[in-house]
PDB file of C-alpha atoms in Angstrom:
ATOM      1  CA  MET A   1       9.015  10.900 -77.123  1.00  0.00           C
ATOM      2  CA  GLU A   2       6.424  13.380 -75.885  1.00  0.00           C
ATOM      3  CA  GLU A   3       6.701  15.380 -79.109  1.00  0.00           C
ATOM      4  CA  GLU A   4       5.947  12.205 -81.050  1.00  0.00           C
ATOM      5  CA  ASP A   5       3.036  11.462 -78.701  1.00  0.00           C
ATOM      6  CA  LEU A   6       4.596   8.150 -77.619  1.00  0.00           C
ATOM      7  CA  TYR A   7       4.737   9.037 -73.929  1.00  0.00           C
ATOM      8  CA  ARG A   8       2.643  11.487 -71.962  1.00  0.00           C
ATOM      9  CA  GLY A   9       4.045  12.880 -68.738  1.00  0.00           C
ATOM     10  CA  TYR A  10       2.005  14.137 -65.806  1.00  0.00           C
ATOM     11  CA  ARG A  11       0.841  17.739 -65.320  1.00  0.00           C
ATOM     12  CA  VAL A  12       0.261  19.040 -61.801  1.00  0.00           C
ATOM     13  CA  ASN A  13      -2.118  21.612 -63.285  1.00  0.00           C
ATOM     14  CA  LYS A  14      -2.923  22.940 -66.745  1.00  0.00           C
ATOM     15  CA  TRP A  15      -0.310  25.713 -66.539  1.00  0.00           C
ATOM     16  CA  ALA A  16       2.547  23.514 -65.330  1.00  0.00           C
ATOM     17  CA  PRO A  17       4.903  21.771 -67.733  1.00  0.00           C
ATOM     18  CA  SER A  18       4.562  18.036 -68.215  1.00  0.00           C
ATOM     19  CA  ILE A  19       6.878  15.972 -65.997  1.00  0.00           C
ATOM     20  CA  SER A  20       7.989  12.637 -67.411  1.00  0.00           C
ATOM     21  CA  HIS A  21      10.830  11.586 -65.073  1.00  0.00           C
ATOM     22  CA  LEU A  22      13.227  12.427 -62.239  1.00  0.00           C
ATOM     23  CA  MET A  23      16.617  10.720 -62.240  1.00  0.00           C
ATOM     24  CA  PHE A  24      18.854  10.082 -59.243  1.00  0.00           C
ATOM     25  CA  PRO A  25      22.111   8.067 -59.011  1.00  0.00           C
ATOM     26  CA  ASN A  26      20.333   4.861 -57.948  1.00  0.00           C
ATOM     27  CA  ASP A  27      16.680   5.627 -58.574  1.00  0.00           C
ATOM     28  CA  LEU A  28      14.332   6.714 -61.311  1.00  0.00           C
ATOM     29  CA  PHE A  29      10.856   8.194 -60.879  1.00  0.00           C
ATOM     30  CA  LEU A  30       8.572   8.021 -63.901  1.00  0.00           C
ATOM     31  CA  PHE A  31       5.397  10.076 -64.239  1.00  0.00           C
ATOM     32  CA  GLY A  32       2.816   9.408 -66.885  1.00  0.00           C
ATOM     33  CA  THR A  33      -0.727   8.833 -67.944  1.00  0.00           C
ATOM     34  CA  LEU A  34      -2.391   5.414 -67.876  1.00  0.00           C
ATOM     35  CA  ASP A  35      -3.136   5.003 -71.577  1.00  0.00           C
ATOM     36  CA  ASN A  36      -1.870   1.879 -73.364  1.00  0.00           C
ATOM     37  CA  GLN A  37       0.492   3.887 -75.612  1.00  0.00           C
ATOM     38  CA  THR A  38       2.334   5.243 -72.563  1.00  0.00           C
ATOM     39  CA  MET A  39       2.539   1.743 -71.014  1.00  0.00           C
ATOM     40  CA  ASP A  40       4.004   0.275 -74.218  1.00  0.00           C
ATOM     41  CA  THR A  41       6.511   3.097 -74.586  1.00  0.00           C
ATOM     42  CA  LEU A  42       7.584   2.753 -70.963  1.00  0.00           C
ATOM     43  CA  GLN A  43       8.254  -0.961 -71.390  1.00  0.00           C
ATOM     44  CA  ASP A  44      10.209  -0.262 -74.601  1.00  0.00           C
ATOM     45  CA  VAL A  45      12.322   2.371 -72.842  1.00  0.00           C
ATOM     46  CA  LEU A  46      13.163   0.016 -69.960  1.00  0.00           C
ATOM     47  CA  GLN A  47      14.044  -2.781 -72.389  1.00  0.00           C
ATOM     48  CA  THR A  48      16.228  -0.456 -74.498  1.00  0.00           C
ATOM     49  CA  TYR A  49      18.006   0.723 -71.347  1.00  0.00           C
ATOM     50  CA  ALA A  50      18.626  -2.884 -70.291  1.00  0.00           C
ATOM     51  CA  ASN A  51      20.024  -3.740 -73.744  1.00  0.00           C
ATOM     52  CA  TRP A  52      22.356  -0.732 -73.830  1.00  0.00           C
ATOM     53  CA  SER A  53      23.598  -0.826 -70.232  1.00  0.00           C
ATOM     54  CA  GLY A  54      23.332  -4.496 -69.345  1.00  0.00           C
ATOM     55  CA  GLN A  55      21.360  -3.520 -66.213  1.00  0.00           C
ATOM     56  CA  GLN A  56      17.827  -4.697 -65.564  1.00  0.00           C
ATOM     57  CA  ALA A  57      15.266  -2.703 -63.614  1.00  0.00           C
ATOM     58  CA  ASN A  58      14.546  -4.514 -60.349  1.00  0.00           C
ATOM     59  CA  LEU A  59      10.776  -4.923 -60.560  1.00  0.00           C
ATOM     60  CA  ASN A  60      10.645  -6.529 -57.087  1.00  0.00           C
ATOM     61  CA  LYS A  61      11.810  -3.235 -55.576  1.00  0.00           C
ATOM     62  CA  SER A  62       9.703  -1.105 -57.902  1.00  0.00           C
ATOM     63  CA  SER A  63       6.198   0.103 -57.144  1.00  0.00           C
ATOM     64  CA  ILE A  64       3.516   2.292 -58.660  1.00  0.00           C
ATOM     65  CA  LEU A  65       1.383   4.998 -57.086  1.00  0.00           C
ATOM     66  CA  PHE A  66      -1.887   6.158 -58.625  1.00  0.00           C
ATOM     67  CA  ILE A  67      -3.609   9.493 -58.180  1.00  0.00           C
ATOM     68  CA  LYS A  68      -7.071   9.587 -56.608  1.00  0.00           C
ATOM     69  CA  GLY A  69      -9.962   8.650 -58.821  1.00  0.00           C
ATOM     70  CA  VAL A  70      -8.296   5.866 -60.803  1.00  0.00           C
ATOM     71  CA  ASN A  71     -10.548   2.831 -61.176  1.00  0.00           C
ATOM     72  CA  LYS A  72      -9.487  -0.121 -58.974  1.00  0.00           C
ATOM     73  CA  ASP A  73      -9.600  -2.534 -61.941  1.00  0.00           C
ATOM     74  CA  ARG A  74      -7.418  -0.215 -64.020  1.00  0.00           C
ATOM     75  CA  LYS A  75      -4.906   0.008 -61.164  1.00  0.00           C
ATOM     76  CA  GLY A  76      -4.562  -3.777 -61.064  1.00  0.00           C
ATOM     77  CA  GLU A  77      -4.344  -3.978 -64.851  1.00  0.00           C
ATOM     78  CA  VAL A  78      -1.567  -1.368 -65.106  1.00  0.00           C
ATOM     79  CA  ALA A  79       0.410  -2.888 -62.215  1.00  0.00           C
ATOM     80  CA  SER A  80       0.274  -6.317 -63.866  1.00  0.00           C
ATOM     81  CA  ILE A  81       1.279  -4.911 -67.294  1.00  0.00           C
ATOM     82  CA  LEU A  82       4.350  -3.253 -65.762  1.00  0.00           C
ATOM     83  CA  GLY A  83       5.075  -6.174 -63.413  1.00  0.00           C
ATOM     84  CA  VAL A  84       5.275  -4.019 -60.282  1.00  0.00           C
ATOM     85  CA  LYS A  85       3.320  -3.842 -57.033  1.00  0.00           C
ATOM     86  CA  GLN A  86       1.058  -1.015 -55.936  1.00  0.00           C
ATOM     87  CA  MET A  87       2.560   1.230 -53.275  1.00  0.00           C
ATOM     88  CA  GLN A  88       1.080   0.677 -49.800  1.00  0.00           C
ATOM     89  CA  THR A  89       0.822   3.055 -46.835  1.00  0.00           C
ATOM     90  CA  ASP A  90       3.545   1.238 -44.869  1.00  0.00           C
ATOM     91  CA  ASP A  91       6.033   1.223 -47.767  1.00  0.00           C
ATOM     92  CA  LYS A  92       9.195   3.260 -47.253  1.00  0.00           C
ATOM     93  CA  TYR A  93      11.511   5.133 -49.556  1.00  0.00           C
ATOM     94  CA  LEU A  94      14.890   6.055 -48.012  1.00  0.00           C
ATOM     95  CA  GLY A  95      13.352   5.571 -44.569  1.00  0.00           C
ATOM     96  CA  PHE A  96      10.351   7.812 -45.240  1.00  0.00           C
ATOM     97  CA  HIS A  97       6.745   6.649 -45.081  1.00  0.00           C
ATOM     98  CA  LEU A  98       5.657   8.696 -48.077  1.00  0.00           C
ATOM     99  CA  LEU A  99       1.967   7.833 -47.936  1.00  0.00           C
ATOM    100  CA  LYS A 100       1.287   8.208 -44.203  1.00  0.00           C
ATOM    101  CA  PRO A 101      -0.647  11.387 -43.361  1.00  0.00           C
ATOM    102  CA  SER A 102       1.858  13.977 -42.130  1.00  0.00           C
ATOM    103  CA  HIS A 103      -0.651  15.723 -39.834  1.00  0.00           C
ATOM    104  CA  ARG A 104      -1.131  12.677 -37.553  1.00  0.00           C
ATOM    105  CA  ILE A 105       1.141  12.202 -34.550  1.00  0.00           C
ATOM    106  CA  ASN A 106       1.089   8.393 -34.818  1.00  0.00           C
ATOM    107  CA  SER A 107       2.609   8.678 -38.309  1.00  0.00           C
ATOM    108  CA  TYR A 108       5.879   9.531 -36.534  1.00  0.00           C
ATOM    109  CA  ASP A 109       5.870   6.722 -33.960  1.00  0.00           C
ATOM    110  CA  PHE A 110       8.624   5.040 -35.968  1.00  0.00           C
ATOM    111  CA  LEU A 111      11.018   7.805 -34.809  1.00  0.00           C
ATOM    112  CA  SER A 112      10.694   6.889 -31.130  1.00  0.00           C
ATOM    113  CA  ASP A 113      11.086   3.223 -32.143  1.00  0.00           C
ATOM    114  CA  LYS A 114      14.257   4.191 -34.021  1.00  0.00           C
ATOM    115  CA  PHE A 115      15.546   5.998 -30.924  1.00  0.00           C
ATOM    116  CA  GLU A 116      14.765   2.999 -28.733  1.00  0.00           C
ATOM    117  CA  SER A 117      16.540   0.600 -31.118  1.00  0.00           C
ATOM    118  CA  LYS A 118      19.664   2.814 -31.058  1.00  0.00           C
ATOM    119  CA  LEU A 119      19.584   3.088 -27.269  1.00  0.00           C
ATOM    120  CA  SER A 120      19.149  -0.654 -26.738  1.00  0.00           C
ATOM    121  CA  GLY A 121      22.643  -1.275 -28.095  1.00  0.00           C
ATOM    122  CA  TRP A 122      24.305   1.255 -25.791  1.00  0.00           C
ATOM    123  CA  LYS A 123      25.261   0.403 -22.210  1.00  0.00           C
ATOM    124  CA  ARG A 124      24.563   3.725 -20.539  1.00  0.00           C
ATOM    125  CA  ILE A 125      25.799   2.555 -17.119  1.00  0.00           C
ATOM    126  CA  SER A 126      29.333   2.142 -18.498  1.00  0.00           C
ATOM    127  CA  LEU A 127      29.253   5.552 -20.220  1.00  0.00           C
ATOM    128  CA  THR A 128      30.174   8.841 -18.610  1.00  0.00           C
ATOM    129  CA  HIS A 129      27.906  11.866 -18.951  1.00  0.00           C
ATOM    130  CA  ALA A 130      30.332  13.224 -21.563  1.00  0.00           C
ATOM    131  CA  GLY A 131      30.044   9.969 -23.531  1.00  0.00           C
ATOM    132  CA  ARG A 132      26.268  10.060 -23.360  1.00  0.00           C
ATOM    133  CA  THR A 133      26.255  13.690 -24.457  1.00  0.00           C
ATOM    134  CA  LEU A 134      28.404  12.811 -27.459  1.00  0.00           C
ATOM    135  CA  LEU A 135      26.132   9.907 -28.467  1.00  0.00           C
ATOM    136  CA  ILE A 136      23.045  12.112 -28.144  1.00  0.00           C
ATOM    137  CA  LYS A 137      24.593  14.847 -30.304  1.00  0.00           C
ATOM    138  CA  VAL A 138      26.198  12.653 -32.937  1.00  0.00           C
ATOM    139  CA  VAL A 139      23.634   9.855 -33.308  1.00  0.00           C
ATOM    140  CA  LEU A 140      20.238  10.689 -31.818  1.00  0.00           C
ATOM    141  CA  GLY A 141      20.454  14.404 -32.561  1.00  0.00           C
ATOM    142  CA  LEU A 142      20.882  13.811 -36.289  1.00  0.00           C
ATOM    143  CA  ILE A 143      17.878  11.535 -36.817  1.00  0.00           C
ATOM    144  CA  PRO A 144      15.067  14.148 -36.528  1.00  0.00           C
ATOM    145  CA  PRO A 145      16.610  16.701 -38.952  1.00  0.00           C
ATOM    146  CA  TYR A 146      16.792  14.029 -41.654  1.00  0.00           C
ATOM    147  CA  PHE A 147      13.037  13.458 -41.415  1.00  0.00           C
ATOM    148  CA  MET A 148      12.369  17.185 -40.976  1.00  0.00           C
ATOM    149  CA  SER A 149      13.785  17.724 -44.461  1.00  0.00           C
ATOM    150  CA  ILE A 150      10.460  16.674 -45.999  1.00  0.00           C
ATOM    151  CA  SER A 151       7.891  17.154 -43.234  1.00  0.00           C
ATOM    152  CA  ILE A 152       7.218  19.221 -40.138  1.00  0.00           C
ATOM    153  CA  LEU A 153       7.331  17.060 -37.019  1.00  0.00           C
ATOM    154  CA  PRO A 154       4.489  17.594 -34.538  1.00  0.00           C
ATOM    155  CA  LYS A 155       5.424  19.235 -31.220  1.00  0.00           C
ATOM    156  CA  ALA A 156       4.279  16.129 -29.338  1.00  0.00           C
ATOM    157  CA  THR A 157       6.727  13.973 -31.297  1.00  0.00           C
ATOM    158  CA  ILE A 158       9.616  16.377 -30.685  1.00  0.00           C
ATOM    159  CA  LYS A 159       8.771  16.448 -26.968  1.00  0.00           C
ATOM    160  CA  LYS A 160       8.676  12.637 -26.823  1.00  0.00           C
ATOM    161  CA  LEU A 161      12.086  12.384 -28.507  1.00  0.00           C
ATOM    162  CA  ALA A 162      13.532  14.995 -26.131  1.00  0.00           C
ATOM    163  CA  ILE A 163      12.241  12.982 -23.145  1.00  0.00           C
ATOM    164  CA  ILE A 164      13.931   9.844 -24.491  1.00  0.00           C
ATOM    165  CA  MET A 165      17.247  11.707 -24.831  1.00  0.00           C
ATOM    166  CA  CYS A 166      16.883  13.294 -21.403  1.00  0.00           C
ATOM    167  CA  ASN A 167      16.165   9.964 -19.711  1.00  0.00           C
ATOM    168  CA  PHE A 168      19.143   8.371 -21.464  1.00  0.00           C
ATOM    169  CA  TRP A 169      21.406  11.161 -20.248  1.00  0.00           C
ATOM    170  CA  TRP A 170      20.124  10.875 -16.668  1.00  0.00           C
ATOM    171  CA  GLU A 171      20.270   7.025 -16.725  1.00  0.00           C
ATOM    172  CA  HIS A 172      16.502   6.831 -16.195  1.00  0.00           C
ATOM    173  CA  ASP A 173      14.165   4.332 -17.706  1.00  0.00           C
ATOM    174  CA  TYR A 174      12.050   5.782 -20.515  1.00  0.00           C
ATOM    175  CA  LYS A 175       8.762   4.963 -18.751  1.00  0.00           C
ATOM    176  CA  SER A 176       9.795   5.939 -15.197  1.00  0.00           C
ATOM    177  CA  ARG A 177       9.281   9.326 -13.550  1.00  0.00           C
ATOM    178  CA  ASN A 178      12.451   9.854 -11.522  1.00  0.00           C
ATOM    179  CA  SER A 179      13.444  13.246 -10.108  1.00  0.00           C
ATOM    180  CA  ILE A 180      15.865  15.272 -12.219  1.00  0.00           C
ATOM    181  CA  LEU A 181      18.365  17.616 -10.593  1.00  0.00           C
ATOM    182  CA  LEU A 182      18.849  19.989 -13.530  1.00  0.00           C
ATOM    183  CA  THR A 183      16.416  21.209 -16.131  1.00  0.00           C
ATOM    184  CA  TRP A 184      16.860  19.929 -19.671  1.00  0.00           C
ATOM    185  CA  ILE A 185      16.805  23.521 -20.946  1.00  0.00           C
ATOM    186  CA  SER A 186      20.166  24.122 -19.272  1.00  0.00           C
ATOM    187  CA  PHE A 187      21.646  21.419 -21.513  1.00  0.00           C
ATOM    188  CA  LEU A 188      20.211  23.019 -24.624  1.00  0.00           C
ATOM    189  CA  LYS A 189      22.054  26.291 -23.987  1.00  0.00           C
ATOM    190  CA  LYS A 190      25.291  27.000 -25.809  1.00  0.00           C
ATOM    191  CA  LYS A 191      28.523  26.334 -23.919  1.00  0.00           C
ATOM    192  CA  GLU A 192      29.247  30.068 -23.872  1.00  0.00           C
ATOM    193  CA  MET A 193      25.934  30.526 -22.019  1.00  0.00           C
ATOM    194  CA  VAL A 194      27.042  27.954 -19.392  1.00  0.00           C
ATOM    195  CA  GLY A 195      25.081  25.133 -21.003  1.00  0.00           C
TER     196      GLY A 195
END
């Protein structure tokens, strides 16, 4: 299609190759210019796919993101032609807030909320320390690495999450300042190092 000038992909810079799409098992990312030819071709491709496969693109779950500098009127026009909504800052993709600035600490407040929602379902009083340790390792301990796969978490966020885990282990309330008999660092040591 690009050779026939029916669809123009997006170039990151003038030396990079043109990117037209990325395909995943359940998702498809399309990159292109905003000219009418590209819009028409895109609609034809989606219609041809629907005819061949019997599957329709879910436009309610689809959204479009524009680069900086695109005219506001043109954004609305393109979104209405394609029948999709414009991506907003609070929109998520696979749990990630793609448009929130990664350098701000409050962009990661959803992680402590996620921790709190997991902890609210657990009755820590009826759990032994071994049970709490297992829940921390298997459930809470795996949440941050998932989000670290695309962004670097601020130290303040990591510290806040560690405090939540520590308080859960010690049966303390998240907001309270109770005395702790052992340092948290001793729990982070390997078992061979008497952790």
